[in-house]
Short mmCIF file of C-alpha atoms in Angstrom, two decimals:
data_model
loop_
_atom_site.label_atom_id
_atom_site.label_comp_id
_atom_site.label_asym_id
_atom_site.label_seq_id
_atom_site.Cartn_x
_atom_site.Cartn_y
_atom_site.Cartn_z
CA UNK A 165 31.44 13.26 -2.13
CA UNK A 166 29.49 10.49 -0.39
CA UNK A 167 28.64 7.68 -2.85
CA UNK A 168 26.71 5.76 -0.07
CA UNK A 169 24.46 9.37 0.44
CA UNK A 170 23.58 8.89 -3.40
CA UNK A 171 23.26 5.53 -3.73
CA UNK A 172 20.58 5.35 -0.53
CA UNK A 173 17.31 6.95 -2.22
CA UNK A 174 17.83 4.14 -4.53
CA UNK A 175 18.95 1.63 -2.62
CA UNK A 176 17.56 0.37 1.09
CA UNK A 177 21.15 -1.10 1.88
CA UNK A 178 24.21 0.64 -0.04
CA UNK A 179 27.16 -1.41 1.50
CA UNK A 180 25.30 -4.77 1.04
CA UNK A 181 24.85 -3.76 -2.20
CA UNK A 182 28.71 -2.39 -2.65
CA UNK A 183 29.56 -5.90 -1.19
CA UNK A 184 27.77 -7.59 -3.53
CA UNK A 185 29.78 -5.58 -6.45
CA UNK A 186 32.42 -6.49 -5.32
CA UNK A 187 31.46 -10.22 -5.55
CA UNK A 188 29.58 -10.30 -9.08
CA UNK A 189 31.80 -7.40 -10.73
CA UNK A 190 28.85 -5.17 -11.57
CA UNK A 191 29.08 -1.44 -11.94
CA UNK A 192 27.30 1.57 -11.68
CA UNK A 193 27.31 3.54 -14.95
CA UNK A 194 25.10 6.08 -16.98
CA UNK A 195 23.78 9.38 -15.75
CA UNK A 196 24.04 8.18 -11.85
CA UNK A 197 27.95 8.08 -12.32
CA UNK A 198 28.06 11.38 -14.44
CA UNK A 199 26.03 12.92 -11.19
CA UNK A 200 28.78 11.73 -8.92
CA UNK A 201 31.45 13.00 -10.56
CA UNK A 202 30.36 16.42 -11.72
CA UNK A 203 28.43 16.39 -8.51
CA UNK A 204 25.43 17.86 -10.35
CA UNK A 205 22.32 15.75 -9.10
CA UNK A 206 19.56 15.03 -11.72
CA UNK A 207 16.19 14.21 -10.94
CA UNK A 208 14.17 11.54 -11.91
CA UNK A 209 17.22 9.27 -12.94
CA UNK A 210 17.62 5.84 -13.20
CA UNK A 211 20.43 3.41 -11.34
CA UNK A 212 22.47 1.57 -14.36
CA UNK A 213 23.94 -1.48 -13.53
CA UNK A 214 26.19 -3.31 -15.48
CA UNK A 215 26.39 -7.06 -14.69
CA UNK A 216 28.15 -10.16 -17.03
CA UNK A 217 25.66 -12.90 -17.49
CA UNK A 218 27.07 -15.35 -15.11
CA UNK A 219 26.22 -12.60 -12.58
CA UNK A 220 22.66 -11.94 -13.32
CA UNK A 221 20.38 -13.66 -11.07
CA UNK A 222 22.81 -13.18 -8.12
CA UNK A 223 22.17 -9.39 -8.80
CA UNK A 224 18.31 -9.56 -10.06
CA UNK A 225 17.65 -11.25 -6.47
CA UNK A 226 19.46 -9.11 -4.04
CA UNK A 227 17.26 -6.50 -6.40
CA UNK A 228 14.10 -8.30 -5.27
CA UNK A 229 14.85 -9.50 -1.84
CA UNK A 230 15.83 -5.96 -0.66
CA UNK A 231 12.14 -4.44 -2.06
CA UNK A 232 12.41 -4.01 -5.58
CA UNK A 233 10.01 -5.64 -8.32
CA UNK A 234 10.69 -6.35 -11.47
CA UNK A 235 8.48 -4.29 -14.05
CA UNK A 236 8.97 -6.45 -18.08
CA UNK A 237 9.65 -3.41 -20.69
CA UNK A 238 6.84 -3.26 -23.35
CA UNK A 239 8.48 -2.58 -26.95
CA UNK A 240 6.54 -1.39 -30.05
CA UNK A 241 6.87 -2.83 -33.24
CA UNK A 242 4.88 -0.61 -36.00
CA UNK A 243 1.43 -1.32 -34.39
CA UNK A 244 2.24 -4.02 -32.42
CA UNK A 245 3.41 -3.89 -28.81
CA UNK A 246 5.35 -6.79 -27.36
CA UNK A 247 5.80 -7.18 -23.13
CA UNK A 248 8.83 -8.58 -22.01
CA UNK A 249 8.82 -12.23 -20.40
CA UNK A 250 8.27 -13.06 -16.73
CA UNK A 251 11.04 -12.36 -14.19
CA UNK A 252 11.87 -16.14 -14.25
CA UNK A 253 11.89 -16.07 -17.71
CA UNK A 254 13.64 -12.94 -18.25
CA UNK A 255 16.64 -13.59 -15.96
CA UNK A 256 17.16 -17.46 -17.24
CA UNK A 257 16.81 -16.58 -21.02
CA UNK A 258 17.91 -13.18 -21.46
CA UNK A 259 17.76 -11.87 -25.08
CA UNK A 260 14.43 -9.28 -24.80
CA UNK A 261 16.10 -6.16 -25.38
CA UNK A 262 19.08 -7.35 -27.02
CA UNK A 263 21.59 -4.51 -27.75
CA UNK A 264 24.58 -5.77 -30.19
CA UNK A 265 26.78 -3.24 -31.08
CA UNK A 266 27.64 -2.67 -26.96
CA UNK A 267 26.97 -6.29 -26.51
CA UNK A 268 24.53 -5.87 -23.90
CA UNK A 269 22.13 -9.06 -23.65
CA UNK A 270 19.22 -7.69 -21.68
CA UNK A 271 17.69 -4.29 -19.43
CA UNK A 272 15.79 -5.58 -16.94
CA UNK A 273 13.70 -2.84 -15.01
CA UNK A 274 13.06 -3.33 -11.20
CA UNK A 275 11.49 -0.52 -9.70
CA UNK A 276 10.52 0.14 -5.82
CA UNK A 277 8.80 3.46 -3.93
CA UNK A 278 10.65 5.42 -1.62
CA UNK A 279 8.62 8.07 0.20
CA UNK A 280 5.85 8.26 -2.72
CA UNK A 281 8.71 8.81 -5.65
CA UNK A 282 9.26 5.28 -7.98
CA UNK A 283 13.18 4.75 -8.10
CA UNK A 284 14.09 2.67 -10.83
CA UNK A 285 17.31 0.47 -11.77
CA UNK A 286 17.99 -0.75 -15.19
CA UNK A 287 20.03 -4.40 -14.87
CA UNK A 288 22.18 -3.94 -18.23
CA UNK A 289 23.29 -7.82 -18.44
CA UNK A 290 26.32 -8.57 -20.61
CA UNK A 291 27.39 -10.53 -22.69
CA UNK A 292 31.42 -10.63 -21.52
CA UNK A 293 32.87 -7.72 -19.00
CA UNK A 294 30.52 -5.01 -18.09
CA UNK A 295 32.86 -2.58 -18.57
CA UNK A 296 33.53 -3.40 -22.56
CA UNK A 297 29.70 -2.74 -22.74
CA UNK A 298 30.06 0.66 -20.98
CA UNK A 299 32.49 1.77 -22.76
CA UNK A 300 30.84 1.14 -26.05
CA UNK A 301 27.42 2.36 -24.60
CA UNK A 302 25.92 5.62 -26.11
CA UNK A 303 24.39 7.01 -23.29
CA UNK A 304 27.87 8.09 -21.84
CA UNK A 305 28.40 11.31 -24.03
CA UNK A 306 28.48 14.16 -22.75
CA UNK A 307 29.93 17.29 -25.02
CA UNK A 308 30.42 20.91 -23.35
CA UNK A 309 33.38 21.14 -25.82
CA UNK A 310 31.92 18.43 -28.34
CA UNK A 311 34.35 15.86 -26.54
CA UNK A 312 33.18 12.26 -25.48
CA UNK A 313 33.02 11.91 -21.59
CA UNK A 314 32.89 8.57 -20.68
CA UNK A 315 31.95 7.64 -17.34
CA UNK A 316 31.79 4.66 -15.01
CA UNK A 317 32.22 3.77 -10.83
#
């Protein structure tokens, strides 16, 4: 199973991009790694990566130098909506869409169209290792048998 073949409708250059995981220590998680290995594709996904904070704007501008814009999450409160900050502003203060229990400090959405279809990736930034955060992250269950399957690449 070719994880360059499924990383390439979301990404223009998948081993600069593997390269650069290797460098910052961010990972791919959420339903892109469940595809990959049950090898079941899903439409209309997102890419989740996991970065720590020291990591972030490394990651956030190969993200925008390689075609992608960043798109601020809008979050209602009762009747009021709040927008997320600038891309500057997100990336240097993180803290918008603060999830504690998984320590996650941030999502920031960058988005970018491939052949007429959006492809979005969700920059999960951390507060320590990304992969505490994944493994506390609720996204990753997945129950045929009402077990937890946890997944991460």
């Amino acid at each position: 199973y070719d994880l360059d073949r499924l990383l390439l409708p979301f990404l223009p250059d998948p081993d600069s991009f593997r390269e650069l995981q290797f460098r910052t220590g961010a990972i791919l998680s959420g339903s892109f790694a469940l595809q990959f290995f049950t090898r079941v594709p899903w439409p209309d996904t997102a890419l989740d990566v996991f970065v720590g904070s020291n990591s972030r704007e490394q990651v956030g501008g190969w993200l925008l130098s390689h075609g992608f814009s960043y798109r601020p999450a809008t979050i209602a409160y009762g009747e009021v909506e709040v927008t997320q900050g600038s891309y500057s502003d997100a990336i240097k203060c993180p803290g918008f869409r603060n999830i504690r229990p998984i320590e996650v400090l941030d999502a920031l959405d960058f988005v970018r169209v491939v052949d007429g279809v959006e492809r979005k990736v969700v920059l999960h930034v951390t507060y320590f290792a990304p992969i505490d955060s994944i493994l506390k992250f609720p996204f990753s269950k997945f129950s045929p048998c009402n077990k937890t399957f946890l997944t991460s690449i």
